[in-house]
């Protein structure tokens, strides 16, 4: 269980950037998001469309082609302004907010449940972003980036869940 499950950004005085976006898909708060590649203009409300990281196939150097690819990291946050709980998914076309963390920021991010015990985590485990879902996974192999470090023990999860992490920027 995350240290606090009522919000995504846990740092008392966050130094990153908050940004309003338009949601594509049905992501939950804690999902790593990415701008939809190939857009030629902002939408009618003056915002760019964002989707879970890797949801659109990479095109050249734009987007993710594999788990752990290097992308700008921004995390979808809860819609507290409209009174929606942190576990409530957004829908396509809704306004949302993302947070671009700075090194040392503590957050809750959505961890993808994997079959078996491959998703057990220990404090200090490096985490990567899953290509296609925007959820985090335990790092394996040699990814381009491991932007998060786990700050809690996770044993045999049975579903996707929020976990407490520190943004490392790696």
PDB file of C-alpha atoms in Angstrom:
ATOM      1  CA  UNK A   1       0.000   0.000   0.000  1.00  0.00           C
ATOM      2  CA  UNK A   2       1.259   3.469  -0.849  1.00  0.00           C
ATOM      3  CA  UNK A   3       2.213   5.780   1.977  1.00  0.00           C
ATOM      4  CA  UNK A   4      -0.868   7.923   1.268  1.00  0.00           C
ATOM      5  CA  UNK A   5      -3.580   6.884  -1.131  1.00  0.00           C
ATOM      6  CA  UNK A   6      -5.543  10.121  -1.287  1.00  0.00           C
ATOM      7  CA  UNK A   7      -3.133  11.984  -3.579  1.00  0.00           C
ATOM      8  CA  UNK A   8      -0.418  11.398  -6.167  1.00  0.00           C
ATOM      9  CA  UNK A   9       2.151  14.119  -5.402  1.00  0.00           C
ATOM     10  CA  UNK A  10       3.449  13.474  -1.868  1.00  0.00           C
ATOM     11  CA  UNK A  11       6.285  16.004  -1.666  1.00  0.00           C
ATOM     12  CA  UNK A  12       5.266  18.773   0.752  1.00  0.00           C
ATOM     13  CA  UNK A  13       6.565  21.589  -1.464  1.00  0.00           C
ATOM     14  CA  UNK A  14       6.752  20.202  -5.006  1.00  0.00           C
ATOM     15  CA  UNK A  15       9.183  21.987  -7.320  1.00  0.00           C
ATOM     16  CA  UNK A  16       8.032  20.443 -10.586  1.00  0.00           C
ATOM     17  CA  UNK A  17       5.522  21.706 -13.120  1.00  0.00           C
ATOM     18  CA  UNK A  18       1.741  21.174 -13.052  1.00  0.00           C
ATOM     19  CA  UNK A  19       0.024  21.293 -16.443  1.00  0.00           C
ATOM     20  CA  UNK A  20      -3.564  20.972 -17.692  1.00  0.00           C
ATOM     21  CA  UNK A  21      -4.116  18.478 -20.499  1.00  0.00           C
ATOM     22  CA  UNK A  22      -6.873  16.744 -22.417  1.00  0.00           C
ATOM     23  CA  UNK A  23      -7.095  13.012 -21.683  1.00  0.00           C
ATOM     24  CA  UNK A  24      -7.091  10.290 -24.335  1.00  0.00           C
ATOM     25  CA  UNK A  25      -8.045   6.837 -23.036  1.00  0.00           C
ATOM     26  CA  UNK A  26      -9.212   5.860 -19.562  1.00  0.00           C
ATOM     27  CA  UNK A  27      -6.107   6.196 -17.361  1.00  0.00           C
ATOM     28  CA  UNK A  28      -6.176   6.364 -13.589  1.00  0.00           C
ATOM     29  CA  UNK A  29      -4.202   8.868 -11.536  1.00  0.00           C
ATOM     30  CA  UNK A  30      -0.633   7.659 -11.049  1.00  0.00           C
ATOM     31  CA  UNK A  31      -0.245   6.716 -14.726  1.00  0.00           C
ATOM     32  CA  UNK A  32       2.784   8.085 -16.583  1.00  0.00           C
ATOM     33  CA  UNK A  33       1.422  10.096 -19.508  1.00  0.00           C
ATOM     34  CA  UNK A  34       2.860  11.307 -22.820  1.00  0.00           C
ATOM     35  CA  UNK A  35       1.784  13.832 -25.384  1.00  0.00           C
ATOM     36  CA  UNK A  36       0.045  12.142 -28.330  1.00  0.00           C
ATOM     37  CA  UNK A  37       2.636  12.213 -31.127  1.00  0.00           C
ATOM     38  CA  UNK A  38       1.804  13.743 -34.490  1.00  0.00           C
ATOM     39  CA  UNK A  39      -0.651  16.410 -33.325  1.00  0.00           C
ATOM     40  CA  UNK A  40      -0.578  19.479 -35.565  1.00  0.00           C
ATOM     41  CA  UNK A  41      -2.560  21.873 -33.387  1.00  0.00           C
ATOM     42  CA  UNK A  42      -3.954  22.186 -29.873  1.00  0.00           C
ATOM     43  CA  UNK A  43      -7.523  21.028 -29.378  1.00  0.00           C
ATOM     44  CA  UNK A  44     -10.483  23.407 -29.037  1.00  0.00           C
ATOM     45  CA  UNK A  45      -9.818  24.167 -25.367  1.00  0.00           C
ATOM     46  CA  UNK A  46      -6.210  25.176 -26.033  1.00  0.00           C
ATOM     47  CA  UNK A  47      -4.582  22.032 -24.638  1.00  0.00           C
ATOM     48  CA  UNK A  48      -2.588  19.175 -26.095  1.00  0.00           C
ATOM     49  CA  UNK A  49      -3.894  15.610 -25.938  1.00  0.00           C
ATOM     50  CA  UNK A  50      -2.039  13.220 -23.611  1.00  0.00           C
ATOM     51  CA  UNK A  51      -2.379   9.433 -23.327  1.00  0.00           C
ATOM     52  CA  UNK A  52      -0.747   6.695 -21.237  1.00  0.00           C
ATOM     53  CA  UNK A  53       2.932   6.502 -22.177  1.00  0.00           C
ATOM     54  CA  UNK A  54       3.470   4.269 -25.193  1.00  0.00           C
ATOM     55  CA  UNK A  55      -0.214   3.941 -26.113  1.00  0.00           C
ATOM     56  CA  UNK A  56       0.600   5.184 -29.624  1.00  0.00           C
ATOM     57  CA  UNK A  57       3.381   3.307 -31.396  1.00  0.00           C
ATOM     58  CA  UNK A  58       6.665   5.163 -31.652  1.00  0.00           C
ATOM     59  CA  UNK A  59       7.332   7.037 -34.860  1.00  0.00           C
ATOM     60  CA  UNK A  60      11.015   7.728 -35.431  1.00  0.00           C
ATOM     61  CA  UNK A  61      12.294   9.305 -32.234  1.00  0.00           C
ATOM     62  CA  UNK A  62       8.787  10.233 -30.986  1.00  0.00           C
ATOM     63  CA  UNK A  63       7.160   8.036 -28.375  1.00  0.00           C
ATOM     64  CA  UNK A  64       8.091   4.739 -26.755  1.00  0.00           C
ATOM     65  CA  UNK A  65       9.103   1.603 -28.641  1.00  0.00           C
ATOM     66  CA  UNK A  66       9.939  -0.562 -25.604  1.00  0.00           C
ATOM     67  CA  UNK A  67       9.576  -0.720 -21.837  1.00  0.00           C
ATOM     68  CA  UNK A  68      12.015   1.695 -20.196  1.00  0.00           C
ATOM     69  CA  UNK A  69      12.490   3.973 -23.228  1.00  0.00           C
ATOM     70  CA  UNK A  70      13.508   7.527 -22.371  1.00  0.00           C
ATOM     71  CA  UNK A  71      10.555   9.946 -22.492  1.00  0.00           C
ATOM     72  CA  UNK A  72       9.663  13.123 -20.597  1.00  0.00           C
ATOM     73  CA  UNK A  73       8.081  11.951 -17.340  1.00  0.00           C
ATOM     74  CA  UNK A  74       4.757  13.402 -16.263  1.00  0.00           C
ATOM     75  CA  UNK A  75       2.299  11.671 -13.950  1.00  0.00           C
ATOM     76  CA  UNK A  76      -1.480  12.018 -14.120  1.00  0.00           C
ATOM     77  CA  UNK A  77      -2.771  13.415 -10.827  1.00  0.00           C
ATOM     78  CA  UNK A  78      -6.144  13.176  -9.121  1.00  0.00           C
ATOM     79  CA  UNK A  79      -8.932  15.587 -10.024  1.00  0.00           C
ATOM     80  CA  UNK A  80      -9.321  17.120  -6.570  1.00  0.00           C
ATOM     81  CA  UNK A  81     -10.840  20.277  -8.058  1.00  0.00           C
ATOM     82  CA  UNK A  82     -13.923  18.267  -9.046  1.00  0.00           C
ATOM     83  CA  UNK A  83     -13.928  16.089  -5.929  1.00  0.00           C
ATOM     84  CA  UNK A  84     -12.985  12.846  -7.681  1.00  0.00           C
ATOM     85  CA  UNK A  85     -11.113  10.197  -5.727  1.00  0.00           C
ATOM     86  CA  UNK A  86      -7.557   9.204  -6.607  1.00  0.00           C
ATOM     87  CA  UNK A  87      -8.758   5.776  -7.834  1.00  0.00           C
ATOM     88  CA  UNK A  88     -11.269   7.193 -10.323  1.00  0.00           C
ATOM     89  CA  UNK A  89     -10.315   6.754 -13.979  1.00  0.00           C
ATOM     90  CA  UNK A  90     -10.572   9.610 -16.435  1.00  0.00           C
ATOM     91  CA  UNK A  91     -12.327   9.321 -19.812  1.00  0.00           C
ATOM     92  CA  UNK A  92     -11.337  10.465 -23.289  1.00  0.00           C
ATOM     93  CA  UNK A  93     -11.939  14.176 -23.791  1.00  0.00           C
ATOM     94  CA  UNK A  94     -11.895  15.106 -20.101  1.00  0.00           C
ATOM     95  CA  UNK A  95      -9.552  17.721 -18.729  1.00  0.00           C
ATOM     96  CA  UNK A  96      -6.861  16.431 -16.469  1.00  0.00           C
ATOM     97  CA  UNK A  97      -3.668  17.557 -14.804  1.00  0.00           C
ATOM     98  CA  UNK A  98      -0.199  16.092 -14.920  1.00  0.00           C
ATOM     99  CA  UNK A  99       2.837  16.747 -12.780  1.00  0.00           C
ATOM    100  CA  UNK A 100       6.383  16.842 -14.189  1.00  0.00           C
ATOM    101  CA  UNK A 101       8.484  15.837 -11.154  1.00  0.00           C
ATOM    102  CA  UNK A 102      11.981  16.992 -10.245  1.00  0.00           C
ATOM    103  CA  UNK A 103      14.680  14.786  -8.717  1.00  0.00           C
ATOM    104  CA  UNK A 104      13.806  13.760  -5.172  1.00  0.00           C
ATOM    105  CA  UNK A 105      10.043  14.306  -5.500  1.00  0.00           C
ATOM    106  CA  UNK A 106       7.991  11.594  -3.814  1.00  0.00           C
ATOM    107  CA  UNK A 107       4.893  10.354  -5.630  1.00  0.00           C
ATOM    108  CA  UNK A 108       2.391   7.559  -5.839  1.00  0.00           C
ATOM    109  CA  UNK A 109       2.542   5.887  -9.256  1.00  0.00           C
ATOM    110  CA  UNK A 110       0.463   3.060 -10.662  1.00  0.00           C
ATOM    111  CA  UNK A 111       2.316  -0.269 -10.655  1.00  0.00           C
ATOM    112  CA  UNK A 112       1.320  -2.904 -13.195  1.00  0.00           C
ATOM    113  CA  UNK A 113       0.461  -6.274 -11.691  1.00  0.00           C
ATOM    114  CA  UNK A 114       2.356  -9.074 -13.407  1.00  0.00           C
ATOM    115  CA  UNK A 115       1.697 -12.786 -13.126  1.00  0.00           C
ATOM    116  CA  UNK A 116       3.765 -14.674 -10.576  1.00  0.00           C
ATOM    117  CA  UNK A 117       6.275 -13.090  -8.211  1.00  0.00           C
ATOM    118  CA  UNK A 118       8.114 -11.014 -10.828  1.00  0.00           C
ATOM    119  CA  UNK A 119       6.388  -7.928  -9.529  1.00  0.00           C
ATOM    120  CA  UNK A 120       7.566  -8.176  -5.908  1.00  0.00           C
ATOM    121  CA  UNK A 121       9.439  -4.998  -4.968  1.00  0.00           C
ATOM    122  CA  UNK A 122      11.907  -4.008  -2.265  1.00  0.00           C
ATOM    123  CA  UNK A 123      12.875  -0.547  -1.088  1.00  0.00           C
ATOM    124  CA  UNK A 124      15.457   0.811  -3.523  1.00  0.00           C
ATOM    125  CA  UNK A 125      14.375  -1.226  -6.563  1.00  0.00           C
ATOM    126  CA  UNK A 126      14.639   0.793  -9.785  1.00  0.00           C
ATOM    127  CA  UNK A 127      11.414   1.036 -11.803  1.00  0.00           C
ATOM    128  CA  UNK A 128      10.736   1.565 -15.510  1.00  0.00           C
ATOM    129  CA  UNK A 129       7.699   2.769 -17.432  1.00  0.00           C
ATOM    130  CA  UNK A 130       5.732   0.107 -19.326  1.00  0.00           C
ATOM    131  CA  UNK A 131       5.367   0.812 -23.036  1.00  0.00           C
ATOM    132  CA  UNK A 132       1.647   0.951 -23.766  1.00  0.00           C
ATOM    133  CA  UNK A 133       0.122   1.339 -20.299  1.00  0.00           C
ATOM    134  CA  UNK A 134       2.160   4.073 -18.612  1.00  0.00           C
ATOM    135  CA  UNK A 135       2.322   1.948 -15.455  1.00  0.00           C
ATOM    136  CA  UNK A 136       5.610   1.162 -13.728  1.00  0.00           C
ATOM    137  CA  UNK A 137       7.378  -2.191 -13.608  1.00  0.00           C
ATOM    138  CA  UNK A 138      10.427  -3.592 -11.854  1.00  0.00           C
ATOM    139  CA  UNK A 139      13.458  -2.890 -14.022  1.00  0.00           C
ATOM    140  CA  UNK A 140      15.033  -5.775 -15.898  1.00  0.00           C
ATOM    141  CA  UNK A 141      17.722  -5.868 -18.537  1.00  0.00           C
ATOM    142  CA  UNK A 142      19.251  -2.618 -19.726  1.00  0.00           C
ATOM    143  CA  UNK A 143      16.502  -0.028 -20.211  1.00  0.00           C
ATOM    144  CA  UNK A 144      17.296   3.476 -21.449  1.00  0.00           C
ATOM    145  CA  UNK A 145      15.986   4.955 -18.209  1.00  0.00           C
ATOM    146  CA  UNK A 146      14.880   3.986 -14.697  1.00  0.00           C
ATOM    147  CA  UNK A 147      13.109   7.163 -13.565  1.00  0.00           C
ATOM    148  CA  UNK A 148      11.677   5.911 -10.264  1.00  0.00           C
ATOM    149  CA  UNK A 149      13.028   4.206  -7.118  1.00  0.00           C
ATOM    150  CA  UNK A 150      10.629   2.150  -4.982  1.00  0.00           C
ATOM    151  CA  UNK A 151      10.173   3.365  -1.386  1.00  0.00           C
ATOM    152  CA  UNK A 152       8.074   0.479  -0.072  1.00  0.00           C
ATOM    153  CA  UNK A 153       7.920  -3.306  -0.005  1.00  0.00           C
ATOM    154  CA  UNK A 154       5.376  -4.877  -2.361  1.00  0.00           C
ATOM    155  CA  UNK A 155       4.711  -8.615  -2.097  1.00  0.00           C
ATOM    156  CA  UNK A 156       2.443 -10.666  -4.367  1.00  0.00           C
ATOM    157  CA  UNK A 157       0.067  -7.930  -5.545  1.00  0.00           C
ATOM    158  CA  UNK A 158      -3.173  -9.222  -7.054  1.00  0.00           C
ATOM    159  CA  UNK A 159      -4.073  -6.082  -9.016  1.00  0.00           C
ATOM    160  CA  UNK A 160      -2.538  -2.851 -10.274  1.00  0.00           C
ATOM    161  CA  UNK A 161      -1.875  -0.580  -7.297  1.00  0.00           C
ATOM    162  CA  UNK A 162      -0.423   2.751  -6.316  1.00  0.00           C
ATOM    163  CA  UNK A 163       3.087   2.526  -4.895  1.00  0.00           C
ATOM    164  CA  UNK A 164       5.292   5.056  -3.136  1.00  0.00           C
ATOM    165  CA  UNK A 165       8.310   6.115  -5.200  1.00  0.00           C
ATOM    166  CA  UNK A 166      10.988   8.749  -5.490  1.00  0.00           C
ATOM    167  CA  UNK A 167      11.679  10.346  -8.865  1.00  0.00           C
ATOM    168  CA  UNK A 168      15.360   9.823  -9.660  1.00  0.00           C
ATOM    169  CA  UNK A 169      15.423  11.321 -13.144  1.00  0.00           C
ATOM    170  CA  UNK A 170      17.707   8.501 -14.354  1.00  0.00           C
TER     171      UNK A 170
END
